[in-house]
PDB file of C-alpha atoms and ligand atoms in Angstrom:
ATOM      1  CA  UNK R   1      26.581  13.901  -3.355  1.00 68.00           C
ATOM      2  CA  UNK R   2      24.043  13.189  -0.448  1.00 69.00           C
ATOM      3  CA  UNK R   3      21.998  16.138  -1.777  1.00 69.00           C
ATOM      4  CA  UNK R   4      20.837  13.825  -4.492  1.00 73.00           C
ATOM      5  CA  UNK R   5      19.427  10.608  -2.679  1.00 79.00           C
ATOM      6  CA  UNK R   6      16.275  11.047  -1.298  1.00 83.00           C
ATOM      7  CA  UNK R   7      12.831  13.153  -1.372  1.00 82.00           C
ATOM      8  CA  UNK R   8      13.228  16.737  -0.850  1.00 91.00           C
ATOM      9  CA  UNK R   9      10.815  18.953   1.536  1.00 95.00           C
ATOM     10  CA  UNK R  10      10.488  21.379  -0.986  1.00 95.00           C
ATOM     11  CA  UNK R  11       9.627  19.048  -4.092  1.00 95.00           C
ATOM     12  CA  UNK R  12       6.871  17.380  -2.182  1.00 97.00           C
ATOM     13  CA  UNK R  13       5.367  20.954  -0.714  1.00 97.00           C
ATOM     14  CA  UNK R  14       5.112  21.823  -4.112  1.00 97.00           C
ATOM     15  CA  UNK R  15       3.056  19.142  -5.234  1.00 97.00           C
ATOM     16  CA  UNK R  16       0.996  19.108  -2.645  1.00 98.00           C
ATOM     17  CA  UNK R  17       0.059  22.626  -3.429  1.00 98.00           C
ATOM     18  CA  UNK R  18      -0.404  22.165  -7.045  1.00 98.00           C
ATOM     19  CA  UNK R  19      -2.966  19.657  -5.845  1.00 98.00           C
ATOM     20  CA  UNK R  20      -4.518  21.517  -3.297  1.00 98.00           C
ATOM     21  CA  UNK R  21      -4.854  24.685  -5.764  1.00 98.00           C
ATOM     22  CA  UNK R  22      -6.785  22.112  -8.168  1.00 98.00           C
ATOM     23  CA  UNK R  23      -9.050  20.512  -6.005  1.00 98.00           C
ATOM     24  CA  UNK R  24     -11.558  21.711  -3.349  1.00 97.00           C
ATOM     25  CA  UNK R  25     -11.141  18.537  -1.525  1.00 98.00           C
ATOM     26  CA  UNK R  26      -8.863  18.439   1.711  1.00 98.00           C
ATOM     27  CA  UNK R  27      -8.626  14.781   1.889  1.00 98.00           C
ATOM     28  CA  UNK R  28      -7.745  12.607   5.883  1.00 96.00           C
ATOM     29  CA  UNK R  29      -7.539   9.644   4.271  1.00 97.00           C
ATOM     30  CA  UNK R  30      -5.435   8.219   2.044  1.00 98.00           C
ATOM     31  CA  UNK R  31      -5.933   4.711   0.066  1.00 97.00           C
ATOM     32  CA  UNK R  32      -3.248   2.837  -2.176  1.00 97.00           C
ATOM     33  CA  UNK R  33      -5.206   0.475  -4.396  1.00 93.00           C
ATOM     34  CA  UNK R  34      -3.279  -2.285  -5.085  1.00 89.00           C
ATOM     35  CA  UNK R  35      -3.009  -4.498  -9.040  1.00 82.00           C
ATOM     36  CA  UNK R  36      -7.021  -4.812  -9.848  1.00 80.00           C
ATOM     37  CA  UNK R  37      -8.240  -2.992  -6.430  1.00 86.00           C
ATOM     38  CA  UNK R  38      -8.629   0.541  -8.907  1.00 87.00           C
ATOM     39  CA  UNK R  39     -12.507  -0.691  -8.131  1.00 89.00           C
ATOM     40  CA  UNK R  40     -12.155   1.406  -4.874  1.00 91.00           C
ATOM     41  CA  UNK R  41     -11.438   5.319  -6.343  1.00 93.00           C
ATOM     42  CA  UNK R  42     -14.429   4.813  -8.487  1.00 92.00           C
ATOM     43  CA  UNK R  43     -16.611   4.380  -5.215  1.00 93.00           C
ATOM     44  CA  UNK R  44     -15.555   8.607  -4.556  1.00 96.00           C
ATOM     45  CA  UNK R  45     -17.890  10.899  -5.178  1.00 96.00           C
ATOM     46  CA  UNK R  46     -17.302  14.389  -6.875  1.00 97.00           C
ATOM     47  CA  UNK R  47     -14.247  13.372  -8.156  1.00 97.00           C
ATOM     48  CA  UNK R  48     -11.336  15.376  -9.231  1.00 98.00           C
ATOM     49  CA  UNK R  49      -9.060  13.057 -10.936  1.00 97.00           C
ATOM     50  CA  UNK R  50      -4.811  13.766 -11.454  1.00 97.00           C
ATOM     51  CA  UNK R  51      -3.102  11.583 -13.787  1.00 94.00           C
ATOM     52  CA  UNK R  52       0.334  11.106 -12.968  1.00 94.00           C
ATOM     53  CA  UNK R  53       1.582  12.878 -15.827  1.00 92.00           C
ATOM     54  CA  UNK R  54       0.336  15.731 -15.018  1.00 93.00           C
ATOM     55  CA  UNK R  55       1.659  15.682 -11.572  1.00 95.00           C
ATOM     56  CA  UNK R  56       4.724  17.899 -11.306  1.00 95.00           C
ATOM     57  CA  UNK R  57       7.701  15.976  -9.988  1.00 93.00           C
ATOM     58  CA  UNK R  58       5.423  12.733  -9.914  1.00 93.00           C
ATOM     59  CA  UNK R  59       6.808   9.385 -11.185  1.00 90.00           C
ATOM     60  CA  UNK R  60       4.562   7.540 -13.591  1.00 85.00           C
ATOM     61  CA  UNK R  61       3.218   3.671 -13.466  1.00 81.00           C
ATOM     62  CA  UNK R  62       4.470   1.542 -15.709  1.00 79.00           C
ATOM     63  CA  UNK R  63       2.749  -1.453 -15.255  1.00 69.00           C
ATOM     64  CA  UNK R  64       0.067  -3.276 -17.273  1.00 65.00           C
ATOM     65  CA  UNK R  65      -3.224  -3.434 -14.638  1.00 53.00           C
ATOM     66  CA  UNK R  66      -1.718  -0.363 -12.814  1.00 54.00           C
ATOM     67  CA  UNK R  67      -3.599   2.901 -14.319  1.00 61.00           C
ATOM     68  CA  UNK R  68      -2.220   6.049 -12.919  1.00 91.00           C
ATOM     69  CA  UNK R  69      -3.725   8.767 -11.367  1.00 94.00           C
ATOM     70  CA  UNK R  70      -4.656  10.087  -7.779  1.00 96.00           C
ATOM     71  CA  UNK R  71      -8.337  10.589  -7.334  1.00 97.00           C
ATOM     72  CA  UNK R  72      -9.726  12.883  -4.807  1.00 98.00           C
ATOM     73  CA  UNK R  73     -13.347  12.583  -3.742  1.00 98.00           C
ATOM     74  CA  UNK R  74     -15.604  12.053  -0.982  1.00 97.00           C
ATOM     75  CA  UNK R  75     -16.306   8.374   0.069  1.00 95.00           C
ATOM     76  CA  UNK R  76     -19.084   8.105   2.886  1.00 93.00           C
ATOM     77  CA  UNK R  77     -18.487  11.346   4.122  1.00 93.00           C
ATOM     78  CA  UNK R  78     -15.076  11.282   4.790  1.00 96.00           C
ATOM     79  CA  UNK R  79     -12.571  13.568   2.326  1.00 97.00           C
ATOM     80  CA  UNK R  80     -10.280  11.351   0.905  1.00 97.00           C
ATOM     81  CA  UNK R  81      -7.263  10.751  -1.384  1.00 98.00           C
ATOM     82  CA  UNK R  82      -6.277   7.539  -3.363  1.00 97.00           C
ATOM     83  CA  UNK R  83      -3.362   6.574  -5.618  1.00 96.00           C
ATOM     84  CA  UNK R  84      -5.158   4.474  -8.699  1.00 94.00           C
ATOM     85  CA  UNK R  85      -1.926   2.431  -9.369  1.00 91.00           C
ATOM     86  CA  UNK R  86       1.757   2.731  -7.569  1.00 93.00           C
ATOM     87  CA  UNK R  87       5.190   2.907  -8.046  1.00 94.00           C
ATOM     88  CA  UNK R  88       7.638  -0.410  -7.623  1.00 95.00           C
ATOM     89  CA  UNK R  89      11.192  -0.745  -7.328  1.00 96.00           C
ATOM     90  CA  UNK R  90      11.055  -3.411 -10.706  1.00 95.00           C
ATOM     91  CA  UNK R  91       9.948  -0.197 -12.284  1.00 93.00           C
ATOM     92  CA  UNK R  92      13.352   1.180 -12.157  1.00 94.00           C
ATOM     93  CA  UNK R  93      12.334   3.852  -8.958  1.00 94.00           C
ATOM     94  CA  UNK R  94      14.072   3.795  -5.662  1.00 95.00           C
ATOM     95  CA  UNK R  95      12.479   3.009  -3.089  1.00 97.00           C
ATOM     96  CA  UNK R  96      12.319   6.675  -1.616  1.00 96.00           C
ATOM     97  CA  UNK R  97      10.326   7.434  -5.032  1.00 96.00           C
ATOM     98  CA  UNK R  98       7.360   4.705  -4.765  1.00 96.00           C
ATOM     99  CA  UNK R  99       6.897   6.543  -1.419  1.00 97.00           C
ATOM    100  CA  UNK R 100       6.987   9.660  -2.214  1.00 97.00           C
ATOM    101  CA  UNK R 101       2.912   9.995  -2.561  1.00 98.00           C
ATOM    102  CA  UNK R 102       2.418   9.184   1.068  1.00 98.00           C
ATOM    103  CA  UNK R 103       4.233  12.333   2.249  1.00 98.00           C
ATOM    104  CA  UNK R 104       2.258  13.913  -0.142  1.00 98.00           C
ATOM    105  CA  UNK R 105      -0.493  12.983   1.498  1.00 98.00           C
ATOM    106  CA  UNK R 106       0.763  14.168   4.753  1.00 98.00           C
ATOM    107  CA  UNK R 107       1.391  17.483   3.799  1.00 98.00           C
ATOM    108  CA  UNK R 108      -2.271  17.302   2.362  1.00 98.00           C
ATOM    109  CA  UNK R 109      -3.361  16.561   5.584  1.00 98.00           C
ATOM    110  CA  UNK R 110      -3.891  12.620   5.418  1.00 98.00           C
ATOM    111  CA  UNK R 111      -3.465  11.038   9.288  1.00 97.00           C
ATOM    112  CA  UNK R 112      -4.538   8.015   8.090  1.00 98.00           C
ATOM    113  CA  UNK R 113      -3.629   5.280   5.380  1.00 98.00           C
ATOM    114  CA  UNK R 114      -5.438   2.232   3.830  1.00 98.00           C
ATOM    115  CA  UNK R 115      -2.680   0.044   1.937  1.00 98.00           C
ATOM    116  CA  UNK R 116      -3.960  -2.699  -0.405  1.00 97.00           C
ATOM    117  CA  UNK R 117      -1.868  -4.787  -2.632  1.00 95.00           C
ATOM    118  CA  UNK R 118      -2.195  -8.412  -4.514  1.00 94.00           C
ATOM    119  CA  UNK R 119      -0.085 -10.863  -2.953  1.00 96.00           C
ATOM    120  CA  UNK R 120       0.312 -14.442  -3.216  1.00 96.00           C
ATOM    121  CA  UNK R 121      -0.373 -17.085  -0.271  1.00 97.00           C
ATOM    122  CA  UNK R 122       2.486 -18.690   1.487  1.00 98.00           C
ATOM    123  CA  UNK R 123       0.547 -19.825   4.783  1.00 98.00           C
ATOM    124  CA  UNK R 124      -0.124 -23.121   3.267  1.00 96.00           C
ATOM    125  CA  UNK R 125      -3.957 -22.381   5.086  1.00 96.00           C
ATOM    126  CA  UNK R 126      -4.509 -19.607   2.826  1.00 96.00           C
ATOM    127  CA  UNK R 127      -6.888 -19.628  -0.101  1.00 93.00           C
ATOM    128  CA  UNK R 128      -7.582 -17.478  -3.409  1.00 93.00           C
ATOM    129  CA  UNK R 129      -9.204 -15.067  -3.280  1.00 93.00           C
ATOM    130  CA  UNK R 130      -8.783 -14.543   0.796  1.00 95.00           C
ATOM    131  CA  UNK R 131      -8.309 -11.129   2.695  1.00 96.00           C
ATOM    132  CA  UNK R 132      -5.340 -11.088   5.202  1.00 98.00           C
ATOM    133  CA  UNK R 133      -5.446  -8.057   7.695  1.00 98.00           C
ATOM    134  CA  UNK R 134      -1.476  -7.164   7.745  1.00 98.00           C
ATOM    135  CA  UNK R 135       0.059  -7.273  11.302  1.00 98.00           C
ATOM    136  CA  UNK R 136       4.067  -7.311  10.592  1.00 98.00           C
ATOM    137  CA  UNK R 137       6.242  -7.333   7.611  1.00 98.00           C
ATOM    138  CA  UNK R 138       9.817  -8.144   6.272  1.00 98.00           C
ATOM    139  CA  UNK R 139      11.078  -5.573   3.883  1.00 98.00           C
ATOM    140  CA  UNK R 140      13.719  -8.235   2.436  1.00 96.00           C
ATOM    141  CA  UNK R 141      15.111  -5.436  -0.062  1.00 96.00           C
ATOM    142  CA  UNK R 142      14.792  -3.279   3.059  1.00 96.00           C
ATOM    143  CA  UNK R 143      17.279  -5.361   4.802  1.00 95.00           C
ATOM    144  CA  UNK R 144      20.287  -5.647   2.110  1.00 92.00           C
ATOM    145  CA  UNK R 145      20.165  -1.871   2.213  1.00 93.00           C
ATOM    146  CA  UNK R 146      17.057  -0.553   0.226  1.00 94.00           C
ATOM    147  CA  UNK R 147      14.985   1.440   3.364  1.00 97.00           C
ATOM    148  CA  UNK R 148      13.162   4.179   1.521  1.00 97.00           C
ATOM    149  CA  UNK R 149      14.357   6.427   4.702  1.00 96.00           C
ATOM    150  CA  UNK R 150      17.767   6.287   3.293  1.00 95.00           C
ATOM    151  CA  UNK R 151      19.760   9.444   3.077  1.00 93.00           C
ATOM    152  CA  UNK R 152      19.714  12.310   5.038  1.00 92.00           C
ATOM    153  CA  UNK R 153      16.867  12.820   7.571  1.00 95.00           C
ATOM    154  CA  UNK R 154      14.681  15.726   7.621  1.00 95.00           C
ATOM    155  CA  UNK R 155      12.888  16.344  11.052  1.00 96.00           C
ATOM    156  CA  UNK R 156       9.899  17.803   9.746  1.00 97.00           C
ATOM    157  CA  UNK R 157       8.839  14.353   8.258  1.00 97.00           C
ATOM    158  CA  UNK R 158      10.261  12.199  11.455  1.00 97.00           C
ATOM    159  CA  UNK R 159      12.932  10.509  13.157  1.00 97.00           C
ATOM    160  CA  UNK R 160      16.619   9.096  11.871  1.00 97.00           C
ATOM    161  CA  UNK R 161      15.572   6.439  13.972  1.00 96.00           C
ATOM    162  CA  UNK R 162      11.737   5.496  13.727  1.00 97.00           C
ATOM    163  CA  UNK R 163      10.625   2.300  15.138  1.00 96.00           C
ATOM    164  CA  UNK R 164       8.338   0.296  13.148  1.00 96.00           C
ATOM    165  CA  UNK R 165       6.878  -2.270  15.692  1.00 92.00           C
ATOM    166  CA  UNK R 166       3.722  -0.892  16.033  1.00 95.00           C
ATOM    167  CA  UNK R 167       3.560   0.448  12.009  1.00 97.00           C
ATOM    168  CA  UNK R 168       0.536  -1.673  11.187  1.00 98.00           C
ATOM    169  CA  UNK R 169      -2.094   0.213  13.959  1.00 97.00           C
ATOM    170  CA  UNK R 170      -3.245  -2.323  16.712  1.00 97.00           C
ATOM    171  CA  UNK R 171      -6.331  -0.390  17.274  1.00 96.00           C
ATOM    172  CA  UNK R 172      -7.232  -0.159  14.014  1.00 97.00           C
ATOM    173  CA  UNK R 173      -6.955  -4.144  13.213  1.00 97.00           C
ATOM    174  CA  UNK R 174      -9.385  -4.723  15.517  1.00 97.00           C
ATOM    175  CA  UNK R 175     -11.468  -2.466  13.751  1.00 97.00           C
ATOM    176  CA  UNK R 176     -11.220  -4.296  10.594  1.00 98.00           C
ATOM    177  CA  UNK R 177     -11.871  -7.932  12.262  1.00 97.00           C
ATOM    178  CA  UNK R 178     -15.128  -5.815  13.851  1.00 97.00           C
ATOM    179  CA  UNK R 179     -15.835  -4.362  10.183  1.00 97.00           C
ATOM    180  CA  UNK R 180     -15.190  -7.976   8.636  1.00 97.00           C
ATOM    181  CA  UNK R 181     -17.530  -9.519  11.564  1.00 97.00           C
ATOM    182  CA  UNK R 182     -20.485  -7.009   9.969  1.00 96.00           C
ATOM    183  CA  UNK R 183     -20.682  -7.481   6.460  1.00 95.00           C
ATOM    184  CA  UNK R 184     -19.979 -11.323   7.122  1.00 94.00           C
ATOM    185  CA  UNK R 185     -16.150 -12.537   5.489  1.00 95.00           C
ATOM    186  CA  UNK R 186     -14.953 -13.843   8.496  1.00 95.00           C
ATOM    187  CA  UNK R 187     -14.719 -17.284   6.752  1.00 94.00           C
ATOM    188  CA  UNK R 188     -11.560 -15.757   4.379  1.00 95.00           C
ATOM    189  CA  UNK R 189     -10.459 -13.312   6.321  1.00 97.00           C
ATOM    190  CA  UNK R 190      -6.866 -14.081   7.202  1.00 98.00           C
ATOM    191  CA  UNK R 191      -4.192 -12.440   9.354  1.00 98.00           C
ATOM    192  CA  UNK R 192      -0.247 -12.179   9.103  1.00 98.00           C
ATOM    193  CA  UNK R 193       3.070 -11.329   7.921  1.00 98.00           C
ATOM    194  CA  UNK R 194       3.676  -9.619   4.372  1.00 98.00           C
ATOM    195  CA  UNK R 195       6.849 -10.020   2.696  1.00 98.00           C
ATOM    196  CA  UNK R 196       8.366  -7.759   0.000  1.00 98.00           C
ATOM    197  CA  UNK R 197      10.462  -9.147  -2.583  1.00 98.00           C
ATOM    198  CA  UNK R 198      12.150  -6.935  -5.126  1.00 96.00           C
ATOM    199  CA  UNK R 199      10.513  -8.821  -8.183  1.00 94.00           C
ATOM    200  CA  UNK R 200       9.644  -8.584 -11.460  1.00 95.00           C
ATOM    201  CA  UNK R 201       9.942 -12.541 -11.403  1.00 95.00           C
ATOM    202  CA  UNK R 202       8.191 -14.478  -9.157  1.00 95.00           C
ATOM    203  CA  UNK R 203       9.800 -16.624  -6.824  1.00 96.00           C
ATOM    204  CA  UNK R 204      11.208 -20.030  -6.924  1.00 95.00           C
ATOM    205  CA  UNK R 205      10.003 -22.787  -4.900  1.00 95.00           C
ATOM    206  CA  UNK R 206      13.245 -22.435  -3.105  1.00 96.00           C
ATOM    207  CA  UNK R 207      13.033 -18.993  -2.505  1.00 97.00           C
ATOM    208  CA  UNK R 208       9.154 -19.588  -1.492  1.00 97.00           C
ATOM    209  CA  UNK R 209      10.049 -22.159   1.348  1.00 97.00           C
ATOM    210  CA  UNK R 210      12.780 -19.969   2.710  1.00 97.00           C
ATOM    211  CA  UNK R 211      10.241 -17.356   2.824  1.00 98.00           C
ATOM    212  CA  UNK R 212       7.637 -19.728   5.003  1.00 97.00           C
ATOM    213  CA  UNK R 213      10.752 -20.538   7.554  1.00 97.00           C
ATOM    214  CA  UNK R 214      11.007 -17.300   7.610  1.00 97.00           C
ATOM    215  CA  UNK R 215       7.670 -16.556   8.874  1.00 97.00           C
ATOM    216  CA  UNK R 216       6.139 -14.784   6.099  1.00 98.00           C
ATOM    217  CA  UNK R 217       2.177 -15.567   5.257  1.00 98.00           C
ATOM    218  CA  UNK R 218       2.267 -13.448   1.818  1.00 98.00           C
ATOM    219  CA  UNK R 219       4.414 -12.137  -0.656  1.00 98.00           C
ATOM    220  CA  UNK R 220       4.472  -9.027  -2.322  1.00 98.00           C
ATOM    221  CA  UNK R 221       6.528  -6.537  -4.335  1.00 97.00           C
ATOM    222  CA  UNK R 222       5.462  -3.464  -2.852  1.00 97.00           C
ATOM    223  CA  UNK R 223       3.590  -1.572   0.424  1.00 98.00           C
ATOM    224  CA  UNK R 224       6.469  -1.965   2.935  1.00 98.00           C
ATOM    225  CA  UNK R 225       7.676   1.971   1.452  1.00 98.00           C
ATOM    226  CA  UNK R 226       4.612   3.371   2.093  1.00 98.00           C
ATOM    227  CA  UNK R 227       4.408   1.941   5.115  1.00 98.00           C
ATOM    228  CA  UNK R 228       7.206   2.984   6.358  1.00 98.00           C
ATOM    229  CA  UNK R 229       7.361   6.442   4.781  1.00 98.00           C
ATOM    230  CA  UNK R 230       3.986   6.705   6.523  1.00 98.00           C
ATOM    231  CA  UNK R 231       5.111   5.397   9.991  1.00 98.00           C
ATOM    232  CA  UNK R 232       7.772   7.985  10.241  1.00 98.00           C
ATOM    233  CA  UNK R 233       5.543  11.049   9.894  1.00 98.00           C
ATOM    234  CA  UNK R 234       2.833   9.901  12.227  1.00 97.00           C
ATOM    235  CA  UNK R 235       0.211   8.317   9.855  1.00 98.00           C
ATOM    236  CA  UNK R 236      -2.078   5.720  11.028  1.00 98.00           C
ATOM    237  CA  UNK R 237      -1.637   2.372   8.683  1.00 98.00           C
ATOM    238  CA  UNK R 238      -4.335  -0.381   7.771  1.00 98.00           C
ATOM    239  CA  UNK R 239      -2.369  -2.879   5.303  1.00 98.00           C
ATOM    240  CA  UNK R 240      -5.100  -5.546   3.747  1.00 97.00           C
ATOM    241  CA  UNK R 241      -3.804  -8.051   1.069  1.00 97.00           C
ATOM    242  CA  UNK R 242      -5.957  -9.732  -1.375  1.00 95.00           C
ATOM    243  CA  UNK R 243      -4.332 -13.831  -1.866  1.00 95.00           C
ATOM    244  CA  UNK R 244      -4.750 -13.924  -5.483  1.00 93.00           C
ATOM    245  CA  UNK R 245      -2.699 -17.093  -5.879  1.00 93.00           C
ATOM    246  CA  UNK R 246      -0.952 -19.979  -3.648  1.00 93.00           C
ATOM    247  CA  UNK R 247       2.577 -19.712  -4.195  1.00 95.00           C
ATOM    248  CA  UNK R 248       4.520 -22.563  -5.269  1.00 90.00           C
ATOM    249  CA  UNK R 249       6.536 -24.459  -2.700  1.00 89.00           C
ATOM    250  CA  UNK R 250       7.889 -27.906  -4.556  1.00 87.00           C
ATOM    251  CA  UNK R 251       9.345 -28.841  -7.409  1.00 87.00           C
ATOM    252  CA  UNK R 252       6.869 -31.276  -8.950  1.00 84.00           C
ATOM    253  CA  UNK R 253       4.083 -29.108  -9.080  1.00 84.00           C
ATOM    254  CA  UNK R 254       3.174 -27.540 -12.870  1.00 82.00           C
ATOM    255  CA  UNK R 255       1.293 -24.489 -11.110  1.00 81.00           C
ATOM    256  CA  UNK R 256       3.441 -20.847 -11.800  1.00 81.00           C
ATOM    257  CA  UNK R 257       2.573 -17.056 -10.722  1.00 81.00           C
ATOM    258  CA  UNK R 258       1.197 -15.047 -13.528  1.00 82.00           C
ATOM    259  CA  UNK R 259       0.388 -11.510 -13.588  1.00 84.00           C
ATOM    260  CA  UNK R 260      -2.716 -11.720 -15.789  1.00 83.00           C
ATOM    261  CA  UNK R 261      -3.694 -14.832 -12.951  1.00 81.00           C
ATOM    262  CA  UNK R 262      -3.112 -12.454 -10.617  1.00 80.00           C
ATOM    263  CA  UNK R 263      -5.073  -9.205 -12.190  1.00 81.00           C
ATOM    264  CA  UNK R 264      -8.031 -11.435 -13.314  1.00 82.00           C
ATOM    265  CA  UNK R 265      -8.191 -12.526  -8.972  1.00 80.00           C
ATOM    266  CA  UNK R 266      -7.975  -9.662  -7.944  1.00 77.00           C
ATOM    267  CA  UNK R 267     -10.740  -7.957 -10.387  1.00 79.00           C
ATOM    268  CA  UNK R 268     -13.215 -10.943  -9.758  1.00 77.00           C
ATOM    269  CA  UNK R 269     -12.683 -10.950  -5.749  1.00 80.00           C
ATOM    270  CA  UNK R 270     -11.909  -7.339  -5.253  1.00 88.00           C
ATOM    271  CA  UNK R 271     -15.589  -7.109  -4.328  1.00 90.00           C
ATOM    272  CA  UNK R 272     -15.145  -8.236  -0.687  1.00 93.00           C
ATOM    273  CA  UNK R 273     -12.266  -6.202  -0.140  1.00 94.00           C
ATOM    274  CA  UNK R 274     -13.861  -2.977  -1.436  1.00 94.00           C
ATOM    275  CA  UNK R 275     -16.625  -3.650   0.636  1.00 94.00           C
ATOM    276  CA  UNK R 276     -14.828  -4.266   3.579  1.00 96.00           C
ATOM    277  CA  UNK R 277     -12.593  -0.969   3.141  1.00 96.00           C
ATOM    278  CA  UNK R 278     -16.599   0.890   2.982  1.00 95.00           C
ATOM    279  CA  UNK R 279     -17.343  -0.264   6.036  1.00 96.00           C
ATOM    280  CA  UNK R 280     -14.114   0.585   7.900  1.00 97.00           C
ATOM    281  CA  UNK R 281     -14.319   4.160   7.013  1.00 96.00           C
ATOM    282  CA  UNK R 282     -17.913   4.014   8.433  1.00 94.00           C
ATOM    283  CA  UNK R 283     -17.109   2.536  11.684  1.00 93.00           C
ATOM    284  CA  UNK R 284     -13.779   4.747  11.810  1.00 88.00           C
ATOM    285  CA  UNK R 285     -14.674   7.325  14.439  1.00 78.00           C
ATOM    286  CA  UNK R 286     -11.997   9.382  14.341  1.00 70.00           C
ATOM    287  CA  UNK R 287     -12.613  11.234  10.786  1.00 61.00           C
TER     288      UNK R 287
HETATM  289  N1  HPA S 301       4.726 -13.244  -5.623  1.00 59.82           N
HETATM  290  C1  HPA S 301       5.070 -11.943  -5.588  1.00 59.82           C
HETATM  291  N2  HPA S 301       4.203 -10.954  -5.781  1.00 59.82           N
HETATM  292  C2  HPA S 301       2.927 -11.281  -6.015  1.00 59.82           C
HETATM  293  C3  HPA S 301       2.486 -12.602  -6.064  1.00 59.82           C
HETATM  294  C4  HPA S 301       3.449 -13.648  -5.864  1.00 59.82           C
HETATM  295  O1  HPA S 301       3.144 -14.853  -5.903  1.00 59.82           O
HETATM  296  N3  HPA S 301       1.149 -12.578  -6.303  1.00 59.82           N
HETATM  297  C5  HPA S 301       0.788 -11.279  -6.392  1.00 59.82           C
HETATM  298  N4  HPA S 301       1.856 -10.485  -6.210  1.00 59.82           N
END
């Protein structure tokens, strides 16, 4: 039954209003902190704080490092919104479900989006603990069939059809190198493509090279969803991944991925990265 696959209108109206009826906030932005980023929905002030299980209709995180709960607060100014932990596809969701939030968001009144995530380093250039500005990705689940769009399209979220060249904003990437540029991390700021991989288990060195040919600077298992549930219903996208290790690309080496490797990164260099997302929402006119 195609009634079943997908997010319905009506679901997500609903929780938006049980949100808005809760909370005196009417947020613009919204901000997806990625494994250890949390850091950045404790910057809000006059918080009003939703854990997921309290969230009608809301999935809940599952994931050791990933607390759950959607803050809403003010952070220099601007009303904004942020998901304290996420939803993946290893969870067991579909990939319409970890995107849900974002049209949340929309209906909210978000028209703009700051997506962080941990992801490891495949541009053999890149370093721990590095900040790469996303311009492109390749949603690799997206492309055997897992597009969080699928099922049947309502028009009051977007297109059947939505093209996603110019998902990650142009305008606003130049913002962050400007923003980077002022609060001086140009020296590990990084820029490039973000690949999504279904996960849980990291890749093999096989899987990582194919990935480089590819073109692919990091690796990830999430973002792309938002993304592109964001795309199609008109909100603006910053994606920023923090390199919190350098994948493994031959067979000799004794290095492997760990998630506590990976949470324990991302904790000790989130600094940078939180205080890089501060200044964009300074310089960020349009709020
Ligand atoms: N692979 C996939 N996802 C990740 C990695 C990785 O090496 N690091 C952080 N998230």
């Amino acid at each position: 039954d195609l009634e079943e696959i997908g997010c319905k209108y009506e679901q997500v109206a609903e929780i938006s209003e049980f949100l808005l009826s809760r909370t005196k906030h009417r947020p613009h932005l919204g901000i997806i902190c990625g494994s250890g980023l949390g850091g950045l929905a404790d910057k809000l002030e006059e918080k009003d704080v939703f854990p997921y299980e309290i969230i009608p209709h809301f999935p809940v995180t599952t994931v050791i490092g990933h607390s759950g709960c959607l803050v809403f607060g003010t952070i220099k100014g601007v009303a904004a919104v942020c998901m304290k932990g996420r939803f993946h596809p290893y969870e067991g969701y579909p990939a319409w479900k970890c995107a849900m939030p974002v049209r949340v968001m929309k209906l909210m009144g978000v028209d703009t989006l700051i997506v962080t995530n941990a992801a490891g380093g495949i541009n053999p250039q890149f370093k721990v603990g590095d900040i790469m500005i996303i311009r492109d990705h390749i949603n690799f689940p997206g492309l055997g069939g897992s597009n969080p769009l699928i099922g049947r399209n309502d028009e009051r979220w977007g297109r059947r059809f939505p093209p996603l060249n110019k998902a990650y904003d142009p305008n606003l990437i130049k913002l962050v190198e400007r923003c980077a540029s002022e609060i001086n991390i140009t020296s590990i700021m990084r820029q490039g493509v973000y690949v999504m991989v279904g996960g849980p288990s990291y890749e093999t060195a096989a899987e990582i090279r194919a990935l480089h040919i590819l073109g692919a600077d990091a690796v990830g298992m999430s973002t792309v969803n938002e993304v592109i549930f964001a795309h199609h219903c008109n909100i603006k996208v910053i994606g920023l991944s923090l390199i919190t290790n350098k994948c493994v690309m031959n067979w000799d080496s004794n290095e492997e991925a760990n998630h506590e490797e990976v949470i324990s990164i991302a904790k000790k260099r989130a600094n940078d990265l939180e205080t890089l997302v501060l200044k964009i929402i300074e310089n960020y006119t349009h709020f």
